[in-house]
Tab-separated table of C-alpha atoms in Angstrom:
chain	number	residue	atom	x	y	z
A	1	MET	CA	-4.575	-0.962	-41.401
A	2	SER	CA	-3.057	-3.196	-38.526
A	3	ILE	CA	-2.980	-2.115	-35.136
A	4	GLY	CA	-0.001	-2.946	-32.991
A	5	ARG	CA	-0.302	-3.111	-29.281
A	6	VAL	CA	2.913	-2.612	-26.823
A	7	VAL	CA	2.211	-3.273	-23.222
A	8	PHE	CA	4.255	-1.945	-20.453
A	9	ASP	CA	5.395	-3.540	-17.103
A	10	ILE	CA	4.988	-1.506	-13.928
A	11	GLN	CA	7.988	0.784	-14.254
A	12	GLY	CA	6.663	2.180	-17.453
A	13	ARG	CA	8.718	-0.165	-19.615
A	14	CYS	CA	8.105	-2.244	-22.452
A	15	PRO	CA	8.335	-6.090	-21.035
A	16	GLY	CA	11.414	-6.701	-23.500
A	17	GLY	CA	13.558	-4.176	-22.662
A	18	HIS	CA	13.016	-1.487	-25.490
A	19	GLN	CA	11.338	-3.959	-27.942
A	20	GLY	CA	7.589	-4.943	-27.465
A	21	THR	CA	5.568	-7.739	-29.277
A	22	SER	CA	2.419	-6.803	-31.476
A	23	ARG	CA	-0.442	-8.566	-29.926
A	24	LEU	CA	-1.362	-9.109	-33.950
A	25	GLY	CA	2.360	-10.994	-34.053
A	26	GLY	CA	4.290	-8.421	-35.725
A	27	ASP	CA	7.582	-6.878	-34.278
A	28	ALA	CA	7.015	-3.707	-32.244
A	29	ARG	CA	9.885	-1.195	-31.166
A	30	VAL	CA	8.858	1.867	-29.072
A	31	MET	CA	11.321	4.880	-27.799
A	32	SER	CA	11.021	4.431	-23.863
A	33	HIS	CA	12.369	8.116	-23.310
A	34	GLN	CA	9.840	9.560	-25.709
A	35	TYR	CA	6.529	7.908	-24.443
A	36	ARG	CA	7.091	5.974	-21.582
A	37	HIS	CA	4.028	6.026	-19.104
A	38	THR	CA	5.453	7.477	-15.996
A	39	SER	CA	2.370	7.094	-13.437
A	40	THR	CA	3.167	3.703	-11.406
A	41	SER	CA	-0.542	3.738	-10.596
A	42	ASN	CA	-1.511	2.717	-13.856
A	43	ARG	CA	0.659	-0.404	-14.645
A	44	TYR	CA	1.149	-0.327	-18.249
A	45	PHE	CA	-1.039	1.575	-21.199
A	46	THR	CA	-1.286	0.292	-24.957
A	47	CYS	CA	0.053	2.278	-27.559
A	48	LEU	CA	-1.919	2.033	-30.622
A	49	SER	CA	-0.878	3.130	-33.792
A	50	LYS	CA	-0.317	1.955	-37.541
A	51	ASN	CA	2.683	-0.552	-38.043
A	52	ILE	CA	4.066	0.496	-34.471
A	53	THR	CA	7.727	0.140	-35.439
A	54	HIS	CA	11.017	2.398	-34.060
A	55	SER	CA	13.116	3.482	-37.005
A	56	GLY	CA	15.644	4.268	-34.436
A	57	HIS	CA	15.126	8.029	-35.181
A	58	GLY	CA	12.284	8.801	-32.935
A	59	TRP	CA	9.586	7.961	-35.627
A	60	PHE	CA	6.280	6.445	-35.321
A	61	GLY	CA	5.467	4.494	-38.438
A	62	SER	CA	6.999	1.897	-40.490
A	63	ARG	CA	10.282	2.444	-41.719
A	64	ARG	CA	9.760	1.071	-44.875
A	65	ARG	CA	6.783	3.194	-45.572
A	66	GLY	CA	8.213	6.491	-43.820
A	67	GLY	CA	7.819	7.312	-40.386
A	68	VAL	CA	5.871	10.163	-38.927
A	69	PRO	CA	7.931	12.176	-36.268
A	70	LEU	CA	6.339	11.502	-32.629
A	71	ALA	CA	6.986	15.247	-32.011
A	72	GLY	CA	4.487	16.370	-34.574
A	73	LEU	CA	1.427	14.023	-33.446
A	74	SER	CA	-0.782	14.246	-30.292
A	75	ARG	CA	-2.289	11.157	-28.688
A	76	ASP	CA	-5.514	12.206	-30.143
A	77	SER	CA	-4.370	12.257	-33.454
A	78	ILE	CA	-2.195	9.072	-33.172
A	79	VAL	CA	-5.771	7.160	-31.945
A	80	ALA	CA	-7.982	9.020	-34.397
A	81	ALA	CA	-5.522	7.285	-37.210
A	82	ALA	CA	-6.108	4.137	-35.658
A	83	GLY	CA	-9.884	4.782	-35.325
A	84	VAL	CA	-9.760	3.693	-31.643
A	85	ALA	CA	-12.899	5.307	-29.776
A	86	LYS	CA	-12.563	7.509	-27.077
A	87	ASN	CA	-13.704	7.972	-23.624
A	88	ALA	CA	-15.188	4.473	-22.997
A	89	SER	CA	-16.030	3.960	-19.081
A	90	VAL	CA	-15.975	0.683	-16.938
A	91	LEU	CA	-18.085	-0.147	-14.059
A	92	VAL	CA	-16.290	-1.783	-11.028
A	93	ALA	CA	-18.140	-2.609	-7.453
A	94	ASP	CA	-16.572	-3.871	-3.996
A	95	ILE	CA	-19.732	-6.177	-3.075
A	96	GLY	CA	-19.609	-6.927	0.995
A	97	GLY	CA	-22.348	-8.148	2.927
A	98	THR	CA	-23.689	-4.949	4.370
A	99	ASN	CA	-22.946	-2.113	1.278
A	100	CYS	CA	-22.320	-2.247	-2.343
A	101	ARG	CA	-19.840	0.439	-3.613
A	102	PHE	CA	-20.181	1.283	-7.147
A	103	GLN	CA	-17.741	3.348	-9.122
A	104	LEU	CA	-17.942	4.224	-12.869
A	105	TRP	CA	-14.659	5.714	-14.481
A	106	GLU	CA	-13.906	7.491	-17.601
A	107	LEU	CA	-10.842	5.901	-19.595
A	108	ASP	CA	-8.486	8.060	-21.654
A	109	ALA	CA	-7.579	7.547	-25.271
A	110	PHE	CA	-5.486	4.957	-24.412
A	111	TYR	CA	-7.770	2.922	-22.199
A	112	ARG	CA	-6.204	3.939	-18.877
A	113	PRO	CA	-8.548	5.724	-15.989
A	114	ALA	CA	-8.951	9.406	-16.808
A	115	GLU	CA	-11.449	10.608	-13.959
A	116	MET	CA	-14.119	8.468	-11.967
A	117	THR	CA	-17.311	10.043	-12.705
A	118	LEU	CA	-19.548	8.543	-10.269
A	119	GLU	CA	-19.391	6.743	-7.160
A	120	GLN	CA	-22.283	5.444	-4.835
A	121	ILE	CA	-22.455	3.147	-1.748
A	122	LEU	CA	-25.584	1.189	-1.775
A	123	PRO	CA	-26.673	-0.745	1.385
A	124	THR	CA	-27.458	-4.440	0.583
A	125	SER	CA	-30.342	-4.245	2.804
A	126	ASP	CA	-32.264	-1.877	0.468
A	127	TYR	CA	-32.107	-4.339	-2.500
A	128	GLU	CA	-34.183	-7.392	-2.777
A	129	THR	CA	-31.229	-8.544	-5.275
A	130	PHE	CA	-27.823	-7.620	-6.615
A	131	ASP	CA	-29.654	-6.967	-10.519
A	132	LEU	CA	-31.723	-4.311	-8.966
A	133	ALA	CA	-28.860	-2.714	-7.229
A	134	LEU	CA	-27.269	-2.839	-10.138
A	135	ALA	CA	-30.601	-1.459	-12.399
A	136	ALA	CA	-30.345	1.551	-9.713
A	137	PHE	CA	-26.910	2.463	-10.433
A	138	LEU	CA	-27.275	2.187	-14.273
A	139	GLN	CA	-30.499	4.352	-14.017
A	140	THR	CA	-28.138	7.258	-13.080
A	141	ASP	CA	-27.345	10.711	-15.060
A	142	ALA	CA	-23.556	9.625	-15.328
A	143	ALA	CA	-24.204	5.699	-16.017
A	144	THR	CA	-26.252	6.618	-18.930
A	145	ARG	CA	-24.627	9.676	-20.306
A	146	SER	CA	-21.590	7.087	-20.560
A	147	PRO	CA	-22.788	3.652	-20.335
A	148	PRO	CA	-19.918	1.120	-19.178
A	149	LYS	CA	-18.575	-0.748	-21.660
A	150	ALA	CA	-17.008	-3.950	-19.372
A	151	ALA	CA	-17.746	-4.305	-16.165
A	152	ALA	CA	-15.570	-6.400	-12.955
A	153	PHE	CA	-17.510	-6.830	-9.621
A	154	ALA	CA	-15.435	-8.152	-6.383
A	155	CYS	CA	-17.452	-10.278	-4.010
A	156	ALA	CA	-16.731	-11.014	-0.261
A	157	GLY	CA	-17.578	-14.817	-0.822
A	158	PRO	CA	-16.825	-17.850	-3.000
A	159	VAL	CA	-16.784	-17.175	-6.646
A	160	LYS	CA	-17.176	-20.104	-8.814
A	161	ASN	CA	-17.070	-20.091	-12.674
A	162	ASN	CA	-17.784	-15.991	-12.554
A	163	CYS	CA	-20.916	-16.753	-9.972
A	164	CYS	CA	-20.587	-15.533	-6.262
A	165	ARG	CA	-23.381	-16.960	-4.186
A	166	PHE	CA	-23.287	-15.149	-0.817
A	167	THR	CA	-23.515	-17.013	2.485
A	168	ASN	CA	-25.211	-14.102	4.703
A	169	LEU	CA	-26.933	-12.276	1.730
A	170	LYS	CA	-29.601	-13.254	-0.562
A	171	TRP	CA	-27.373	-11.699	-3.567
A	172	VAL	CA	-26.481	-14.007	-6.441
A	173	VAL	CA	-23.725	-11.993	-8.686
A	174	ASP	CA	-23.713	-14.238	-11.733
A	175	LYS	CA	-21.660	-12.790	-14.873
A	176	GLU	CA	-24.248	-14.635	-17.250
A	177	ASP	CA	-27.317	-12.978	-15.797
A	178	VAL	CA	-25.314	-9.625	-15.924
A	179	GLU	CA	-24.431	-9.986	-19.646
A	180	ARG	CA	-27.836	-11.446	-20.706
A	181	GLU	CA	-30.014	-8.461	-18.949
A	182	PHE	CA	-27.845	-5.771	-19.267
A	183	GLY	CA	-25.597	-6.185	-22.047
A	184	ILE	CA	-22.336	-5.716	-20.111
A	185	PRO	CA	-19.554	-7.872	-20.451
A	186	CYS	CA	-18.103	-8.494	-16.812
A	187	ARG	CA	-15.988	-10.794	-14.482
A	188	VAL	CA	-16.797	-11.787	-11.188
A	189	LEU	CA	-13.860	-11.694	-8.770
A	190	ASN	CA	-13.326	-13.084	-5.390
A	191	ASP	CA	-12.560	-9.817	-3.375
A	192	PHE	CA	-9.018	-10.769	-2.529
A	193	GLU	CA	-8.240	-11.706	-6.102
A	194	ALA	CA	-9.039	-8.219	-6.632
A	195	ILE	CA	-6.919	-7.062	-4.504
A	196	GLY	CA	-4.190	-9.510	-5.959
A	197	TYR	CA	-4.461	-7.572	-9.443
A	198	GLY	CA	-4.361	-4.063	-7.640
A	199	VAL	CA	-1.157	-4.494	-6.248
A	200	THR	CA	0.411	-4.598	-9.852
A	201	SER	CA	-0.827	-1.114	-10.179
A	202	LEU	CA	0.147	0.495	-6.948
A	203	GLY	CA	2.515	3.530	-7.121
A	204	SER	CA	5.252	4.047	-4.706
A	205	HIS	CA	3.146	6.301	-2.510
A	206	GLN	CA	0.551	3.527	-1.830
A	207	ILE	CA	3.328	1.565	-0.285
A	208	LEU	CA	5.370	1.195	2.733
A	209	THR	CA	8.823	-0.662	1.691
A	210	LEU	CA	9.918	-2.837	4.717
A	211	HIS	CA	12.649	-4.600	3.148
A	212	ASP	CA	13.940	-2.803	-0.059
A	213	VAL	CA	15.963	-5.167	-2.421
A	214	PRO	CA	15.431	-5.172	-5.909
A	215	ARG	CA	12.497	-7.033	-7.212
A	216	GLU	CA	12.801	-9.678	-9.949
A	217	LYS	CA	11.164	-8.534	-13.015
A	218	ARG	CA	7.913	-10.828	-14.004
A	219	GLY	CA	8.695	-12.953	-10.967
A	220	PRO	CA	6.257	-14.309	-8.841
A	221	LEU	CA	4.286	-11.928	-5.765
A	222	SER	CA	2.483	-13.087	-2.869
A	223	VAL	CA	-0.216	-11.057	-1.074
A	224	LEU	CA	-1.830	-11.391	2.303
A	225	GLY	CA	-4.065	-9.289	3.994
A	226	PRO	CA	-4.837	-9.692	7.814
A	227	GLY	CA	-8.420	-7.895	8.217
A	228	THR	CA	-11.699	-9.578	9.059
A	229	GLY	CA	-9.826	-12.645	7.952
A	230	LEU	CA	-6.686	-13.812	6.102
A	231	GLY	CA	-6.597	-13.333	2.552
A	232	GLN	CA	-4.251	-15.119	0.384
A	233	ALA	CA	-3.320	-15.151	-3.087
A	234	GLN	CA	-0.039	-15.386	-5.308
A	235	LEU	CA	0.683	-13.932	-8.976
A	236	PHE	CA	2.688	-15.300	-11.659
A	237	TRP	CA	3.175	-13.837	-14.839
A	238	ASN	CA	1.576	-14.658	-17.920
A	239	ASP	CA	3.082	-14.536	-21.200
A	240	ALA	CA	-0.093	-14.914	-23.075
A	241	ILE	CA	-1.798	-11.835	-21.724
A	242	GLY	CA	1.658	-9.895	-20.956
A	243	ASN	CA	0.227	-9.751	-17.504
A	244	TYR	CA	0.217	-11.405	-14.183
A	245	THR	CA	-2.581	-13.923	-12.982
A	246	VAL	CA	-3.806	-14.012	-9.596
A	247	TYR	CA	-4.340	-17.579	-8.317
A	248	PRO	CA	-6.334	-17.178	-4.929
A	249	SER	CA	-5.284	-19.231	-1.723
A	250	GLU	CA	-7.047	-20.657	1.083
A	251	GLY	CA	-3.525	-21.319	2.814
A	252	SER	CA	-4.645	-19.167	5.469
A	253	HIS	CA	-6.521	-22.050	7.050
A	254	ALA	CA	-3.419	-24.272	6.821
A	255	THR	CA	-2.321	-25.055	10.486
A	256	PHE	CA	-0.515	-22.306	12.313
A	257	ALA	CA	3.451	-23.226	12.540
A	258	PRO	CA	4.456	-21.295	16.140
A	259	ARG	CA	7.849	-20.022	16.710
A	260	GLY	CA	8.791	-20.383	20.324
A	261	TRP	CA	7.346	-21.615	23.565
A	262	LYS	CA	4.537	-18.702	24.213
A	263	GLN	CA	3.648	-18.991	20.216
A	264	ARG	CA	3.258	-22.621	20.875
A	265	ALA	CA	1.350	-21.979	24.482
A	266	LEU	CA	-1.210	-20.106	22.192
A	267	GLN	CA	-1.805	-22.792	19.521
A	268	ALA	CA	-2.277	-25.339	22.452
A	269	LYS	CA	-5.070	-22.825	24.016
A	270	VAL	CA	-6.342	-22.383	20.404
A	271	GLU	CA	-6.741	-25.799	19.727
A	272	ALA	CA	-8.514	-26.730	23.060
A	273	ASP	CA	-10.742	-23.838	22.663
A	274	ARG	CA	-11.773	-24.374	18.715
A	275	GLY	CA	-10.191	-27.878	17.792
A	276	HIS	CA	-7.988	-26.208	15.410
A	277	CYS	CA	-5.656	-23.399	15.161
A	278	SER	CA	-5.057	-22.217	11.429
A	279	VAL	CA	-3.158	-19.200	10.740
A	280	GLU	CA	-5.888	-17.102	10.336
A	281	ARG	CA	-7.163	-17.549	13.853
A	282	VAL	CA	-4.157	-15.696	15.374
A	283	ALA	CA	-3.463	-13.436	12.293
A	284	CYS	CA	-6.581	-11.283	11.824
A	285	GLY	CA	-8.801	-8.820	13.327
A	286	SER	CA	-10.332	-11.714	15.961
A	287	GLY	CA	-6.915	-13.063	16.004
A	288	LEU	CA	-5.511	-10.186	17.996
A	289	VAL	CA	-8.158	-10.049	20.511
A	290	ARG	CA	-7.392	-13.761	20.939
A	291	ILE	CA	-3.715	-13.291	21.404
A	292	TYR	CA	-4.775	-10.750	23.797
A	293	GLU	CA	-7.206	-13.018	25.723
A	294	PHE	CA	-4.286	-15.462	25.617
A	295	LEU	CA	-1.816	-13.328	27.275
A	296	HIS	CA	-4.198	-12.614	30.231
A	297	THR	CA	-4.374	-16.528	30.848
A	298	ASP	CA	-0.518	-16.838	31.983
A	299	GLU	CA	0.574	-16.594	35.662
A	300	ILE	CA	0.060	-13.466	37.096
A	301	SER	CA	4.186	-13.497	37.927
A	302	HIS	CA	4.966	-13.857	34.199
A	303	ARG	CA	2.978	-10.761	32.771
A	304	PRO	CA	2.400	-7.152	33.812
A	305	ILE	CA	-0.198	-6.744	36.628
A	306	HIS	CA	-2.959	-4.817	34.507
A	307	PRO	CA	-6.587	-5.466	34.646
A	308	PRO	CA	-8.016	-6.881	31.192
A	309	MET	CA	-10.597	-4.685	28.706
A	310	GLU	CA	-13.910	-5.823	29.341
A	311	ASN	CA	-14.985	-6.944	25.609
A	312	PRO	CA	-12.012	-6.011	23.904
A	313	THR	CA	-12.219	-5.759	19.878
A	314	PRO	CA	-9.717	-5.709	17.613
A	315	ALA	CA	-9.428	-1.724	17.427
A	316	SER	CA	-9.426	-0.990	21.095
A	317	VAL	CA	-6.401	-3.950	21.429
A	318	SER	CA	-4.596	-2.415	18.815
A	319	LYS	CA	-5.053	1.213	19.870
A	320	ALA	CA	-3.924	0.326	23.628
A	321	GLY	CA	-1.156	-1.655	22.323
A	322	LEU	CA	-0.209	1.286	19.680
A	323	GLU	CA	-0.077	3.679	22.619
A	324	ARG	CA	1.316	1.363	25.028
A	325	THR	CA	-1.360	2.303	27.629
A	326	ASP	CA	-1.745	-1.465	28.382
A	327	PRO	CA	1.318	-3.582	28.522
A	328	VAL	CA	-0.587	-6.743	27.572
A	329	ALA	CA	-2.212	-5.179	24.335
A	330	SER	CA	1.185	-3.792	23.653
A	331	GLU	CA	2.609	-7.476	24.011
A	332	ALA	CA	-0.070	-8.741	21.876
A	333	LEU	CA	0.189	-6.424	19.350
A	334	ASP	CA	3.933	-7.052	18.581
A	335	MET	CA	3.380	-11.275	18.851
A	336	PHE	CA	0.377	-10.394	16.260
A	337	LEU	CA	2.615	-8.745	14.047
A	338	SER	CA	5.403	-11.403	14.403
A	339	ILE	CA	3.021	-14.098	13.267
A	340	VAL	CA	2.045	-11.871	10.033
A	341	GLY	CA	5.384	-11.355	9.427
A	342	ALA	CA	6.339	-14.837	9.836
A	343	GLU	CA	3.319	-16.177	7.674
A	344	ALA	CA	4.482	-13.345	5.103
A	345	SER	CA	7.976	-15.336	5.054
A	346	HIS	CA	6.471	-18.865	4.421
A	347	MET	CA	4.632	-17.258	1.690
A	348	ALA	CA	7.925	-16.336	0.029
A	349	LEU	CA	9.238	-19.391	0.456
A	350	ARG	CA	6.431	-21.419	-1.231
A	351	GLY	CA	5.958	-19.263	-3.877
A	352	LEU	CA	9.469	-18.145	-4.583
A	353	SER	CA	8.379	-14.675	-4.442
A	354	THR	CA	11.252	-12.801	-5.993
A	355	GLY	CA	8.711	-10.306	-7.339
A	356	GLY	CA	7.704	-9.146	-3.712
A	357	VAL	CA	5.505	-9.994	-0.859
A	358	TYR	CA	2.604	-7.333	-0.171
A	359	ILE	CA	0.838	-7.258	2.919
A	360	ALA	CA	-2.704	-5.593	2.452
A	361	GLY	CA	-5.740	-5.569	4.830
A	362	GLY	CA	-6.956	-3.003	7.006
A	363	ILE	CA	-4.912	-3.626	10.308
A	364	LEU	CA	-1.413	-2.685	9.226
A	365	PRO	CA	-2.058	0.703	8.039
A	366	LYS	CA	-3.333	1.661	11.237
A	367	VAL	CA	-0.358	0.526	13.540
A	368	LEU	CA	2.385	1.577	11.047
A	369	GLU	CA	4.249	3.141	13.770
A	370	ARG	CA	5.007	-0.209	15.236
A	371	VAL	CA	5.089	-2.011	11.909
A	372	GLU	CA	8.084	0.313	11.729
A	373	GLU	CA	10.275	-0.786	14.567
A	374	GLY	CA	11.013	-3.872	13.022
A	375	GLY	CA	9.647	-6.934	14.350
A	376	LEU	CA	7.429	-7.723	11.370
A	377	LEU	CA	10.312	-7.585	9.548
A	378	GLU	CA	12.829	-9.494	11.550
A	379	ALA	CA	10.240	-12.488	11.594
A	380	PHE	CA	9.630	-12.182	7.790
A	381	LEU	CA	13.740	-12.360	7.228
A	382	TRP	CA	13.991	-15.064	10.140
A	383	LYS	CA	17.677	-15.419	10.071
A	384	ALA	CA	17.598	-18.376	12.310
A	385	SER	CA	16.633	-20.456	9.100
A	386	ARG	CA	19.256	-21.145	6.430
A	387	PHE	CA	17.200	-19.824	3.587
A	388	HIS	CA	17.568	-16.458	4.955
A	389	ASP	CA	20.688	-16.003	3.086
A	390	LYS	CA	19.527	-18.415	0.020
A	391	VAL	CA	16.099	-16.543	-0.103
A	392	LEU	CA	14.251	-14.237	1.657
A	393	LYS	CA	16.938	-11.549	2.107
A	394	HIS	CA	16.360	-11.183	-1.668
A	395	ILE	CA	13.071	-10.886	-1.236
A	396	PRO	CA	11.085	-7.145	-1.067
A	397	LEU	CA	8.600	-6.971	1.267
A	398	TYR	CA	5.562	-3.970	1.111
A	399	VAL	CA	2.678	-2.763	3.018
A	400	VAL	CA	0.212	-2.023	1.145
A	401	LEU	CA	-1.507	1.842	2.212
A	402	GLU	CA	-4.161	2.028	-0.370
A	403	GLU	CA	-7.533	0.695	0.940
A	404	ARG	CA	-9.255	0.856	-2.252
A	405	VAL	CA	-6.787	-1.546	-3.843
A	406	GLY	CA	-9.501	-3.994	-4.559
A	407	LEU	CA	-11.764	-1.637	-6.479
A	408	MET	CA	-7.971	-0.751	-8.694
A	409	GLY	CA	-7.896	-4.513	-9.226
A	410	SER	CA	-11.512	-4.618	-10.504
A	411	ARG	CA	-11.153	-1.480	-12.975
A	412	GLU	CA	-7.976	-3.900	-14.404
A	413	GLN	CA	-9.568	-6.505	-15.300
A	414	ALA	CA	-12.526	-4.442	-16.411
A	415	ILE	CA	-10.008	-2.781	-18.744
A	416	GLN	CA	-8.741	-5.828	-19.767
A	417	LEU	CA	-12.149	-7.221	-21.200
A	418	ILE	CA	-12.429	-3.772	-23.388
A	419	GLN	CA	-9.432	-4.484	-24.426
A	420	GLN	CA	-9.730	-8.081	-25.141
A	421	HIS	CA	-13.209	-7.195	-27.122
A	422	GLU	CA	-11.291	-4.796	-29.300
A	423	GLN	CA	-8.704	-7.121	-30.722
């Protein structure tokens, strides 16, 4: 008995239209109107059956061997016929300098997330090593009842060869150590790499569309995320796995490209203070504060008369700017959003991101009212550029509203490990 697998794209359609290709080399067809996976939050599911072929009459089976009507079969019976184990679990974690958030997810028969059975946030200071924290989680009742078959760990630090050595923590998260000590196949990802994988699983309720134009199926994607820093990544379709592959970037450390005299003055001030003005230094949380403080250095005749905040923070500046209780903070927020929009535009041009540009991170969801006023989109479309008509006006732009998009991406990677093992 052979098992065919058909992988569906972000809209719940088979990547080749109604025709997919079996991972085992056979031709596989499926009637999308009968077996479409409608939740865009789960980007694709895998159909498992004996020799999946569409006969043109809603049958699930080989035309030569006699098909079985889909209406007469439940998902569970299809899975039972294929001999697939049900209710596997995957473990995911988001590991930062302060906390480690573990989640255990039970999967349905088609390897899609069915239910989060356990979530725990463990302070990293309570555990000398990552292995001790992981062991504590695996000893819980939920994890012992349904041990994870695979895991993926997103780490807020540099990752090389599936290993992360934290710079501000004595933890090491290493694939080889986990697989040897716990027997769990796993992947170790940079936290923004995980966000990259997560954006492909987002539903329409988890994003805000700023530039609503058709996205190119399997077109390149760009992701940036202003938060504590400025993460960046690009995604390109990989035919070999029928999915996107994420390529993390350090592009945020490239030199800031200012627009207009005031941004050029900002760049000069940062260069004088720090030696170099990277994009990240003016397009993250501390960058918003830096812009606010810079605007207060202008001639008093060139800015509103308003006393500067004592010890401004990203939260206080964005709040005052959003509420317009501080005119300098309001201008700082507008300039910040313009800079983020311009960098999104630059990424769109570098990657020809016809699949869309996604702005993640923790800042924009808190200032959506100002985002929707259009300054960020204006900077993105950049109508003064000769590439506005050629490229930019054809590229979708989204703001990610789902704060746990990185955990979603880690979960997708853990599921992929199970699927690879089952093949």
